[in-house]
Coordinates of C-alpha atoms in Angstrom, one line a residue:
Chain A
M1 CA 28.6 -40.8 14.6
N2 CA 26.0 -39.3 16.9
T3 CA 24.2 -36.5 15.1
V4 CA 22.4 -33.8 17.1
A5 CA 20.0 -31.0 16.0
L6 CA 18.8 -28.0 18.0
I7 CA 15.4 -26.4 17.3
V8 CA 15.0 -22.9 18.7
D9 CA 11.3 -21.7 18.5
D10 CA 8.9 -20.5 21.1
E11 CA 5.9 -22.2 19.4
P12 CA 5.5 -25.8 20.7
H13 CA 3.5 -26.9 17.6
I14 CA 6.3 -25.7 15.3
R15 CA 8.9 -27.4 17.5
R16 CA 6.9 -30.6 17.4
A17 CA 6.6 -30.5 13.6
L18 CA 10.3 -29.8 13.1
R19 CA 11.2 -32.5 15.6
N20 CA 9.2 -35.1 13.6
A21 CA 10.7 -33.9 10.4
L22 CA 14.3 -34.1 11.8
A23 CA 13.8 -37.4 13.6
D24 CA 14.7 -39.5 10.6
D25 CA 18.0 -37.8 9.9
F26 CA 19.3 -37.1 13.5
D27 CA 20.0 -39.3 16.5
K28 CA 18.9 -36.7 18.9
V29 CA 16.8 -33.5 18.6
L30 CA 17.1 -30.8 21.3
E31 CA 14.7 -28.0 21.8
A32 CA 15.0 -24.4 23.1
S33 CA 12.2 -21.8 23.4
T34 CA 14.3 -18.7 24.2
A35 CA 17.4 -17.1 22.8
S36 CA 19.5 -17.5 25.9
E37 CA 18.5 -21.1 26.4
A38 CA 19.5 -21.7 22.8
V39 CA 23.0 -20.4 23.3
D40 CA 23.4 -22.4 26.5
I41 CA 22.3 -25.6 24.9
A42 CA 24.4 -25.0 21.8
A43 CA 27.5 -24.4 23.9
A44 CA 26.9 -27.5 26.1
Q45 CA 25.8 -30.0 23.4
R46 CA 27.6 -28.8 20.2
P47 CA 24.7 -29.7 17.8
D48 CA 25.4 -30.5 14.1
L49 CA 22.6 -28.2 13.0
I50 CA 20.6 -25.3 14.5
V51 CA 17.1 -24.3 13.3
L52 CA 16.5 -20.8 14.5
D53 CA 13.1 -19.0 14.5
L54 CA 13.0 -15.2 14.3
G55 CA 10.9 -13.5 16.9
L56 CA 12.0 -15.2 20.1
P57 CA 10.5 -13.7 23.3
D58 CA 13.8 -12.6 25.0
R59 CA 16.3 -11.6 22.3
P60 CA 16.5 -11.1 18.6
G61 CA 17.6 -14.1 16.5
Q62 CA 20.6 -12.0 15.3
W63 CA 22.0 -12.2 18.7
V64 CA 21.8 -16.0 18.8
C65 CA 23.5 -16.1 15.5
A66 CA 26.3 -13.8 16.5
E67 CA 26.9 -15.6 19.9
I68 CA 27.1 -19.0 18.3
R69 CA 29.4 -17.8 15.5
K70 CA 31.9 -16.7 18.0
W71 CA 33.0 -20.3 18.6
S72 CA 31.2 -22.5 16.2
S73 CA 30.6 -22.9 12.4
T74 CA 27.6 -25.3 12.9
P75 CA 25.1 -24.7 10.1
I76 CA 22.3 -22.4 11.1
I77 CA 19.0 -22.4 9.2
V78 CA 16.7 -19.4 9.9
L79 CA 12.9 -19.7 9.9
S80 CA 11.5 -16.4 8.8
A81 CA 8.2 -14.7 7.9
H82 CA 7.2 -13.3 4.6
H83 CA 8.2 -9.8 3.6
A84 CA 11.3 -10.0 5.8
E85 CA 14.1 -9.8 3.2
S86 CA 16.1 -7.2 5.2
E87 CA 15.8 -9.4 8.3
K88 CA 17.0 -12.5 6.3
I89 CA 19.9 -10.5 5.0
R90 CA 20.9 -9.4 8.5
L91 CA 20.9 -12.9 9.8
L92 CA 22.9 -14.2 6.8
D93 CA 25.4 -11.5 7.2
E94 CA 25.6 -12.4 10.9
G95 CA 26.6 -15.9 9.9
A96 CA 23.4 -17.9 9.3
D97 CA 23.8 -20.4 6.4
D98 CA 20.3 -20.5 4.9
Y99 CA 16.7 -19.5 5.5
I100 CA 13.3 -20.9 4.8
T101 CA 10.1 -18.8 4.7
K102 CA 6.9 -19.7 6.6
P103 CA 4.8 -21.6 6.0
F104 CA 6.9 -24.3 4.5
S105 CA 6.4 -28.0 4.0
P106 CA 8.4 -30.5 5.9
A107 CA 9.8 -31.8 2.6
E108 CA 11.1 -28.3 1.6
F109 CA 12.6 -27.9 5.1
M110 CA 14.4 -31.3 5.0
A111 CA 15.8 -30.6 1.6
R112 CA 17.4 -27.4 3.0
V113 CA 18.6 -29.3 6.1
R114 CA 20.3 -32.0 4.1
V115 CA 22.1 -29.5 1.9
Q116 CA 23.6 -27.9 5.0
L117 CA 24.6 -31.2 6.5
R118 CA 26.5 -32.2 3.3
R119 CA 28.1 -28.8 3.2
A120 CA 29.3 -29.1 6.8
R121 CA 30.8 -32.5 6.2
R122 CA 32.5 -31.4 3.0
A123 CA 34.0 -28.4 4.8
M124 CA 35.9 -30.7 7.0
V125 CA 37.7 -32.1 4.0
P126 CA 40.4 -29.8 2.7
G127 CA 40.9 -29.2 -1.0
E128 CA 39.5 -25.9 -2.2
D129 CA 41.0 -26.4 -5.7
D130 CA 39.4 -29.8 -6.2
V131 CA 38.0 -30.4 -9.7
V132 CA 34.2 -30.1 -9.6
H133 CA 31.8 -31.9 -12.0
L134 CA 28.4 -30.4 -12.6
G135 CA 26.4 -32.4 -15.1
D136 CA 28.5 -32.2 -18.3
L137 CA 30.4 -29.2 -16.8
T138 CA 34.0 -29.6 -15.5
I139 CA 35.4 -26.9 -13.3
D140 CA 39.1 -27.0 -12.4
P141 CA 39.7 -24.0 -10.1
G142 CA 43.5 -24.8 -9.8
A143 CA 44.1 -24.7 -13.5
R144 CA 41.4 -22.0 -14.0
I145 CA 39.7 -24.1 -16.7
V146 CA 35.9 -24.7 -17.3
R147 CA 34.8 -27.2 -19.9
R148 CA 31.4 -28.2 -21.2
A149 CA 31.8 -31.7 -22.5
E150 CA 35.2 -31.2 -24.3
E151 CA 34.7 -27.5 -25.2
E152 CA 36.5 -25.0 -23.1
I153 CA 34.5 -22.0 -21.8
H154 CA 36.3 -18.7 -21.5
L155 CA 35.6 -16.8 -18.2
T156 CA 36.7 -13.2 -17.5
P157 CA 38.7 -12.6 -14.3
T158 CA 35.6 -11.2 -12.6
E159 CA 33.6 -14.2 -13.6
W160 CA 36.3 -16.5 -12.2
A161 CA 36.3 -14.6 -8.9
L162 CA 32.5 -15.0 -8.7
L163 CA 32.7 -18.7 -9.5
R164 CA 35.4 -19.2 -6.8
A165 CA 33.2 -17.4 -4.3
F166 CA 30.3 -19.7 -5.3
L167 CA 32.3 -22.9 -5.1
K168 CA 33.8 -21.9 -1.7
N169 CA 30.3 -21.3 -0.3
A170 CA 28.4 -24.0 -2.3
G171 CA 25.0 -24.6 -0.7
K172 CA 25.2 -21.5 1.4
T173 CA 22.9 -18.6 0.7
L174 CA 25.2 -15.6 0.0
T175 CA 23.8 -12.1 0.3
H176 CA 24.6 -9.6 -2.5
Q177 CA 26.9 -7.8 0.0
Q178 CA 28.8 -11.0 0.9
L179 CA 29.2 -12.0 -2.7
F180 CA 30.4 -8.5 -3.6
G181 CA 32.8 -8.5 -0.7
S182 CA 34.4 -11.7 -1.7
V183 CA 34.9 -10.7 -5.3
W184 CA 35.8 -7.0 -5.2
A185 CA 36.9 -6.9 -1.5
A186 CA 37.4 -3.3 -0.5
S187 CA 36.3 -1.4 -3.7
S188 CA 32.8 -0.1 -3.8
G189 CA 30.5 1.9 -6.1
D190 CA 30.1 1.1 -9.7
P191 CA 31.0 -2.6 -9.9
Q192 CA 28.7 -3.3 -7.0
Q193 CA 25.6 -2.2 -8.9
Y194 CA 26.6 -4.5 -11.8
L195 CA 27.0 -7.6 -9.6
R196 CA 23.7 -9.0 -10.8
V197 CA 24.6 -8.5 -14.4
Y198 CA 28.0 -10.3 -13.9
V199 CA 26.0 -13.2 -12.3
A200 CA 23.7 -13.2 -15.4
N201 CA 26.7 -13.3 -17.7
L202 CA 28.3 -16.2 -15.7
R203 CA 24.9 -18.0 -15.8
R204 CA 24.7 -17.7 -19.6
K205 CA 28.2 -19.4 -19.8
L206 CA 27.6 -22.2 -17.2
E207 CA 23.9 -23.0 -17.2
P208 CA 22.5 -25.0 -20.1
D209 CA 19.3 -22.9 -19.8
S210 CA 19.9 -19.4 -18.3
V211 CA 16.2 -18.9 -17.3
R212 CA 16.0 -22.3 -15.6
P213 CA 19.3 -22.3 -13.7
R214 CA 20.4 -25.4 -11.9
F215 CA 23.6 -24.2 -10.2
I216 CA 23.3 -20.4 -9.6
I217 CA 20.0 -20.1 -7.8
T218 CA 18.5 -16.7 -7.2
E219 CA 17.2 -16.0 -3.6
P220 CA 14.9 -13.1 -4.4
G221 CA 15.8 -9.9 -2.5
V222 CA 18.5 -11.6 -0.6
G223 CA 21.3 -13.0 -2.9
Y224 CA 22.3 -16.2 -4.6
R225 CA 23.0 -19.8 -3.7
F226 CA 25.3 -22.1 -5.6
A227 CA 23.4 -25.4 -5.6
I228 CA 25.9 -28.2 -6.3
H229 CA 24.7 -30.2 -3.3
D230 CA 21.0 -30.1 -4.0
Chain B
M1 CA -18.1 37.3 -6.1
T2 CA -21.6 38.0 -7.5
E3 CA -23.0 40.6 -5.1
D4 CA -24.1 42.8 -8.0
T5 CA -26.7 40.3 -9.1
H6 CA -27.4 39.0 -5.7
P7 CA -31.1 39.3 -5.2
G8 CA -31.2 40.6 -1.6
R9 CA -33.7 39.4 0.9
Y10 CA -36.9 39.6 -1.2
G11 CA -35.7 39.1 -4.7
P12 CA -35.0 42.0 -7.1
L13 CA -38.6 43.0 -8.1
P14 CA -40.4 42.8 -4.7
A15 CA -37.4 44.6 -3.2
L16 CA -37.6 47.4 -5.7
L17 CA -41.4 47.7 -5.1
L18 CA -41.0 47.7 -1.3
W19 CA -38.3 50.4 -1.3
T20 CA -40.2 52.5 -3.9
A21 CA -43.3 52.3 -1.6
L22 CA -41.1 53.4 1.3
A23 CA -39.8 56.3 -0.8
A24 CA -43.5 57.2 -1.6
V25 CA -44.5 57.1 2.1
A26 CA -41.5 59.3 2.9
T27 CA -42.4 61.7 0.1
L28 CA -46.0 61.9 1.4
A29 CA -44.9 62.6 4.9
L30 CA -42.4 65.2 3.9
W31 CA -45.0 66.8 1.6
A32 CA -47.5 67.0 4.4
Y33 CA -45.0 68.8 6.6
R34 CA -43.2 70.6 3.9
A35 CA -44.1 74.0 5.3
S36 CA -42.2 73.4 8.6
L37 CA -39.2 71.5 7.1
D38 CA -35.9 72.7 5.7
Q39 CA -34.6 71.2 2.4
A40 CA -31.7 69.7 4.3
H41 CA -34.1 67.8 6.6
M42 CA -35.8 66.4 3.6
A43 CA -32.6 65.4 1.9
L44 CA -31.5 63.6 5.1
A45 CA -34.9 61.7 5.2
Y46 CA -34.4 60.6 1.5
L47 CA -30.8 59.7 2.3
L48 CA -32.0 57.3 5.0
V49 CA -34.2 55.5 2.5
V50 CA -31.3 55.3 -0.1
L51 CA -28.9 54.0 2.6
G52 CA -31.4 51.5 3.8
A53 CA -32.0 50.2 0.3
S54 CA -28.3 50.0 -0.4
A55 CA -27.6 48.2 2.8
R56 CA -30.3 45.6 2.4
E57 CA -30.6 45.1 -1.3
G58 CA -27.2 45.9 -2.7
R59 CA -25.7 48.5 -5.0
L60 CA -28.1 48.4 -7.9
V61 CA -31.3 48.9 -5.8
G62 CA -29.4 51.6 -3.9
L63 CA -28.4 53.5 -7.0
F64 CA -32.0 53.2 -8.4
M65 CA -33.4 54.5 -5.1
A66 CA -30.9 57.4 -5.2
V67 CA -32.1 58.5 -8.6
L68 CA -35.8 57.9 -7.7
C69 CA -35.5 59.9 -4.5
F70 CA -33.7 62.6 -6.4
L71 CA -36.7 62.9 -8.8
L72 CA -39.3 62.7 -6.1
F73 CA -37.5 65.4 -4.1
N74 CA -37.3 67.6 -7.1
F75 CA -40.8 67.0 -8.3
F76 CA -42.8 67.2 -5.1
L77 CA -40.8 69.2 -2.6
L78 CA -38.6 71.7 -4.4
P79 CA -40.3 74.8 -5.8
P80 CA -41.7 75.2 -8.3
F81 CA -43.7 72.2 -7.2
Y82 CA -44.9 69.4 -9.5
T83 CA -42.3 70.2 -12.2
F84 CA -38.7 69.1 -12.7
N85 CA -37.7 72.7 -13.0
I86 CA -35.8 74.3 -10.2
A87 CA -36.0 78.0 -9.3
D88 CA -33.1 78.6 -7.1
P89 CA -29.6 77.5 -8.4
L90 CA -28.7 76.7 -4.8
E91 CA -31.4 74.1 -4.8
W92 CA -29.6 72.4 -7.7
W93 CA -26.6 72.2 -5.4
V94 CA -28.7 70.5 -2.7
L95 CA -30.1 68.0 -5.1
L96 CA -26.7 67.2 -6.7
S97 CA -25.1 66.8 -3.3
F98 CA -28.0 64.4 -2.4
L99 CA -27.5 62.4 -5.5
I100 CA -23.7 62.1 -5.1
T101 CA -24.0 61.3 -1.4
G102 CA -26.5 58.6 -2.2
A103 CA -24.4 57.1 -5.0
V104 CA -21.2 57.2 -3.0
A105 CA -22.9 55.7 0.1
A106 CA -24.4 52.9 -2.0
Q107 CA -20.9 52.2 -3.5
L108 CA -19.2 52.3 -0.1
L109 CA -21.8 50.0 1.4
H110 CA -21.4 47.7 -1.5
R111 CA -17.7 47.5 -1.0
A112 CA -18.1 46.9 2.7
Q113 CA -20.6 44.2 2.0
R114 CA -18.2 42.6 -0.5
A115 CA -15.4 42.6 2.0
V116 CA -17.7 41.0 4.6
A117 CA -18.9 38.4 2.1
L118 CA -15.3 37.7 1.1
A119 CA -14.3 37.3 4.7
E120 CA -17.2 35.0 5.3
H121 CA -16.4 33.0 2.2
R122 CA -12.8 32.7 3.3
A123 CA -13.9 31.6 6.8
Q124 CA -16.1 29.0 5.2
E125 CA -13.3 27.9 3.0
I126 CA -11.0 27.5 5.9
E127 CA -13.6 25.7 7.9
R128 CA -14.2 23.4 4.9
L129 CA -10.4 22.8 4.5
A130 CA -10.1 22.1 8.2
E131 CA -12.9 19.7 8.0
E132 CA -11.3 18.0 5.0
A133 CA -8.0 17.8 6.8
R134 CA -9.7 16.2 9.8
H135 CA -11.3 13.8 7.4
V136 CA -8.1 12.9 5.6
E137 CA -6.3 12.5 9.0
A138 CA -9.1 10.2 10.2
L139 CA -8.8 8.2 6.9
R140 CA -5.0 7.9 7.3
E141 CA -5.4 6.8 10.9
A142 CA -7.9 4.2 9.7
D143 CA -5.5 3.1 7.0
R144 CA -2.6 2.8 9.5
L145 CA -4.8 0.7 11.8
K146 CA -5.9 -1.5 8.9
D147 CA -2.3 -2.0 7.8
A148 CA -1.0 -2.7 11.3
M149 CA -3.9 -5.1 11.7
L150 CA -3.3 -6.9 8.4
A151 CA 0.4 -7.2 9.2
N152 CA -0.4 -8.7 12.5
V153 CA -3.0 -11.0 11.1
S154 CA -0.5 -12.0 8.4
H155 CA 2.2 -12.8 10.9
D156 CA 0.0 -14.5 13.4
L157 CA -1.7 -16.6 10.8
R158 CA 1.5 -17.9 9.3
T159 CA 2.8 -19.6 12.4
P160 CA -0.3 -21.8 12.9
L161 CA -0.4 -22.4 9.2
T162 CA 3.1 -23.8 9.3
S163 CA 2.1 -26.1 12.1
I164 CA -1.1 -27.1 10.2
R165 CA 0.9 -27.8 7.1
A166 CA 3.5 -29.8 8.9
A167 CA 0.9 -31.9 10.8
A168 CA -1.1 -32.5 7.6
A169 CA 2.1 -33.6 5.7
E170 CA 2.7 -36.1 8.5
M171 CA -0.8 -37.4 8.3
R172 CA -0.6 -37.7 4.6
Q173 CA 2.6 -39.8 4.9
Q174 CA 0.6 -42.0 7.3
G175 CA -2.0 -42.5 4.7
H176 CA -4.8 -40.2 5.9
E177 CA -7.0 -39.3 2.9
G178 CA -8.1 -35.8 3.8
A179 CA -4.6 -34.6 4.8
A180 CA -3.7 -33.5 1.2
I181 CA -6.7 -31.2 1.3
I182 CA -5.7 -29.7 4.6
E183 CA -2.2 -29.0 3.2
E184 CA -3.6 -27.4 0.0
E185 CA -6.1 -25.3 1.8
A186 CA -3.5 -24.0 4.3
Q187 CA -1.4 -23.0 1.4
R188 CA -4.4 -21.2 -0.2
L189 CA -5.2 -19.4 3.0
N190 CA -1.6 -18.3 3.2
R191 CA -1.7 -16.9 -0.3
F192 CA -4.9 -15.0 0.4
V193 CA -3.5 -13.4 3.5
T194 CA -0.4 -12.4 1.5
D195 CA -2.5 -11.0 -1.3
L196 CA -4.7 -8.9 1.1
L197 CA -1.7 -7.5 2.8
D198 CA 0.0 -6.6 -0.5
L199 CA -3.1 -5.0 -1.9
S200 CA -3.6 -2.9 1.2
R201 CA 0.0 -1.8 0.9
I202 CA -0.4 -0.9 -2.8
R203 CA -3.6 1.0 -2.0
A204 CA -1.9 2.9 0.8
G205 CA 1.1 3.7 -1.5
A206 CA 3.2 1.9 1.1
L207 CA 4.8 -0.8 -1.0
P208 CA 8.4 -1.1 0.2
T209 CA 10.7 -0.8 -2.8
E210 CA 14.5 -1.0 -3.1
P211 CA 15.3 -0.3 -6.7
A212 CA 18.5 -2.0 -8.0
L213 CA 20.1 -2.9 -11.3
N214 CA 18.7 -6.4 -12.2
A215 CA 19.1 -8.7 -15.1
A216 CA 15.8 -9.4 -16.9
E217 CA 16.5 -13.1 -17.3
D218 CA 17.2 -13.4 -13.6
L219 CA 13.6 -12.1 -13.0
I220 CA 12.2 -14.6 -15.5
G221 CA 14.2 -17.4 -14.0
A222 CA 13.0 -16.6 -10.5
A223 CA 9.4 -16.4 -11.7
L224 CA 9.6 -19.8 -13.4
D225 CA 11.1 -21.2 -10.2
R226 CA 8.2 -19.9 -8.2
V227 CA 5.5 -21.5 -10.4
R228 CA 7.4 -24.7 -11.0
A229 CA 4.8 -26.8 -9.2
L230 CA 2.0 -25.6 -11.5
P231 CA 0.9 -27.8 -14.5
G232 CA 2.4 -26.4 -17.7
A233 CA 5.3 -24.6 -16.0
E234 CA 7.9 -26.9 -17.4
A235 CA 6.7 -26.2 -20.9
V236 CA 6.8 -22.4 -20.7
R237 CA 8.9 -21.1 -23.6
V238 CA 11.1 -18.1 -23.1
M239 CA 12.3 -15.8 -25.9
L240 CA 15.0 -13.3 -25.1
P241 CA 16.4 -10.6 -27.5
A242 CA 19.3 -11.9 -29.6
G243 CA 22.8 -10.8 -28.7
D244 CA 25.4 -11.1 -26.0
D245 CA 24.4 -8.2 -23.8
I246 CA 22.3 -8.7 -20.8
P247 CA 19.0 -6.9 -20.8
A248 CA 18.7 -5.1 -17.5
G249 CA 16.4 -2.8 -15.6
R250 CA 16.3 -0.8 -12.5
F251 CA 13.5 -2.0 -10.2
D252 CA 12.8 -3.8 -6.9
F253 CA 13.4 -7.5 -7.6
V254 CA 11.0 -8.9 -5.0
Q255 CA 8.1 -6.7 -6.0
A256 CA 8.7 -7.1 -9.8
L257 CA 8.9 -10.9 -9.2
R258 CA 5.5 -10.8 -7.5
A259 CA 4.0 -9.0 -10.6
L260 CA 5.5 -11.4 -13.1
V261 CA 4.6 -14.5 -11.0
N262 CA 1.0 -13.3 -10.9
L263 CA 0.8 -12.9 -14.7
L264 CA 2.5 -16.3 -15.2
E265 CA 0.1 -18.1 -12.8
N266 CA -2.8 -16.4 -14.5
A267 CA -1.6 -17.6 -17.9
L268 CA -0.8 -21.1 -16.7
R269 CA -4.2 -21.4 -15.1
H270 CA -6.2 -20.4 -18.2
S271 CA -4.1 -22.1 -20.9
P272 CA -5.2 -25.5 -22.2
P273 CA -2.8 -28.2 -21.2
D274 CA -1.5 -28.8 -24.7
Q275 CA -0.8 -25.1 -25.5
P276 CA 2.4 -23.8 -23.8
V277 CA 2.6 -20.3 -22.2
D278 CA 5.2 -18.0 -23.8
I279 CA 7.3 -15.3 -22.1
E280 CA 8.9 -12.9 -24.6
L281 CA 11.2 -10.1 -23.5
T282 CA 11.5 -7.0 -25.6
R283 CA 13.1 -3.6 -25.1
G284 CA 11.8 -0.2 -26.2
G285 CA 11.0 3.3 -25.1
G286 CA 13.2 3.0 -22.0
F287 CA 11.4 0.0 -20.8
L288 CA 11.7 -3.8 -20.6
H289 CA 8.5 -5.5 -21.7
F290 CA 7.8 -9.0 -20.4
H291 CA 5.0 -10.4 -22.6
V292 CA 3.2 -13.3 -21.1
S293 CA 1.0 -15.0 -23.7
D294 CA -1.5 -17.8 -23.3
R295 CA -4.0 -19.6 -25.5
G296 CA -6.7 -19.4 -22.9
P297 CA -10.3 -18.2 -23.6
G298 CA -9.2 -14.5 -23.7
I299 CA -11.1 -11.7 -22.0
T300 CA -14.7 -10.9 -22.9
A301 CA -15.5 -7.3 -23.7
A302 CA -17.6 -7.1 -20.6
D303 CA -14.6 -8.1 -18.4
R304 CA -12.0 -5.9 -20.0
E305 CA -12.9 -2.7 -18.2
R306 CA -12.6 -4.2 -14.8
L307 CA -9.9 -6.7 -15.5
F308 CA -7.4 -5.1 -13.1
E309 CA -9.8 -4.4 -10.3
P310 CA -9.6 -6.5 -7.2
F311 CA -11.9 -9.5 -6.7
Q312 CA -12.7 -9.7 -10.5
R313 CA -12.4 -13.3 -11.6
G314 CA -13.7 -13.0 -15.1
S315 CA -17.0 -14.4 -16.2
S316 CA -15.3 -17.2 -18.1
A317 CA -13.3 -18.4 -15.1
T318 CA -14.5 -21.7 -13.6
G319 CA -13.8 -23.5 -10.4
R320 CA -12.1 -22.2 -7.3
L321 CA -9.2 -20.2 -8.8
G322 CA -8.1 -17.9 -6.1
M323 CA -9.7 -14.7 -5.1
G324 CA -9.2 -12.6 -8.2
L325 CA -6.5 -10.4 -6.6
G326 CA -3.6 -11.5 -8.8
L327 CA -4.0 -9.0 -11.7
A328 CA -4.9 -6.1 -9.4
I329 CA -1.7 -6.8 -7.4
A330 CA 0.4 -7.2 -10.5
R331 CA -0.7 -3.9 -12.0
G332 CA -0.5 -2.0 -8.6
T333 CA 3.0 -3.4 -8.0
A334 CA 4.2 -2.6 -11.5
R335 CA 2.9 1.0 -11.2
A336 CA 4.6 1.4 -7.9
L337 CA 7.9 0.5 -9.7
G338 CA 7.4 3.0 -12.4
G339 CA 6.0 0.5 -14.9
D340 CA 2.6 -1.0 -15.7
V341 CA 0.7 -4.1 -16.7
E342 CA -1.4 -4.1 -19.9
W343 CA -3.6 -6.6 -21.6
K344 CA -4.0 -7.3 -25.3
P345 CA -5.9 -10.0 -27.2
R346 CA -3.5 -12.5 -28.7
D347 CA -3.5 -13.2 -32.5
G348 CA -5.1 -16.5 -32.9
G349 CA -6.9 -16.5 -29.5
G350 CA -5.9 -16.0 -25.9
S351 CA -4.3 -13.1 -24.0
V352 CA -1.1 -11.2 -23.9
F353 CA -0.3 -9.6 -20.5
T354 CA 2.6 -7.3 -20.7
L355 CA 4.6 -6.2 -17.7
R356 CA 6.6 -3.1 -18.3
L357 CA 9.5 -2.1 -16.1
P358 CA 12.1 0.7 -16.3
A359 CA 15.1 -0.5 -18.4
A360 CA 18.7 0.4 -17.5
D361 CA 21.8 0.8 -19.6
V362 CA 24.7 -1.5 -18.8
P363 CA 28.2 -0.8 -20.1
G364 CA 30.4 -3.6 -21.5
L365 CA 31.6 -5.5 -18.4
S366 CA 34.8 -7.5 -18.2

């Protein structure tokens, strides 16, 4: 299968660096330097991955995200500056899958890219209730059973809802708002402020070491990422 | 207001002498022409002297002159001459009126002068405040400019730094020896820019904060994740309070993370390789306390006072270990969040840095 990546950035040096990093994993790497060019190329070439820089000369990155999400679920990784949590959240809410903060190393960048590629491939295979193995942890969403080794771990209904949201979006960075929306749907107010405490509870039950989590990764100021593909 | 003691133009004693001399001259002149003058004319002449003294030298000199002129008038110019006796009871009336007029005039002048002085003082105060306001405004403007500049520098530096890092990483993979140094230094430069920007924001009271309910161990976990590349990070021991409930606080996660990461980096940097750094979480007094303990050299008495000031690296620190902004930023950030950072010597050697953040109550959740 021919794999194609699209880099959207107005800095030629960054494009060159990203192109070199992506060259090993992709058959073809396309480049765009403006938002409108990015949307045109994405529509014509249907890339398997889009790397989107914020701060394009013609339009905000949010617009690119929203346009592409109208017809495609291609993974989008956002390149963002420091101190831009609210911008990252906006992009993630607009449909981006992950972000990476500048300056990053090519190794960090490629790790994120590979997670998204695996995620995209997995999404094509149906089976939301498939049994998942994480280290010595076995999660059976269909039967609503979690086991560590042979010992069953009891989860509350809210913790199950959280875990389902994580499993469904494994590898994707979920904003607090997205996570809240998928667990409590329409309700708001009190439960929302306790979201992070529910996550801490779930972590204590699933993670061997709750302060060195391997599965439920905190994205500071943004949300959480369930890292079963890392 | 201290007009009563205010020394006038010549100081109290010379003024008194001057006006006494004037009164003497007036007496002499009136005495020479006493035959052709009415007592009222004489009283008016003395009144001029009294008013002049009051106006120029203040109330005390004025009153003194009123009494002096009263005596001179009586002694030299009212018959019987050269005694303080008075023949005609009507002349008593003239003298008394003169004294009262002098005293009242002195008092009125004094009040008027006070009012003038007060007005002048107020005008000066207003001028001073206006000057101060202009100064503060100018400082604010300078601060805004500095912040805008730092933000721009920060943004404009990161893009080239990303390119430099990426190019260096490529070179390193191709076996260039110096490439690792370029990568490392680019990273250091990035940190320095971030630190300067943060410090400037803290100083300006402009640290963006979004307080939310956060789990303490989430913060510890994120901090450990940030420092995972540092030597000793794997060995850091974490002690949480016993029990099933989740210790939580209300604070901005990103800013609190910055403070805790700085303390953790500081501890890892100064701890000997075989002595692990500890993080202990305790609760008390409405706060969460994150105690970060190391077995480093501790802080000398000389360094203690300025430990949390920017660009202090400590006299015991060796090598190129950052720019000494870490602790200043940690404390400034913690304070902006309603907490603080404090230092204590550790029993058995080393340091304990404690990050304090506002705690929050969490009800039982299901």
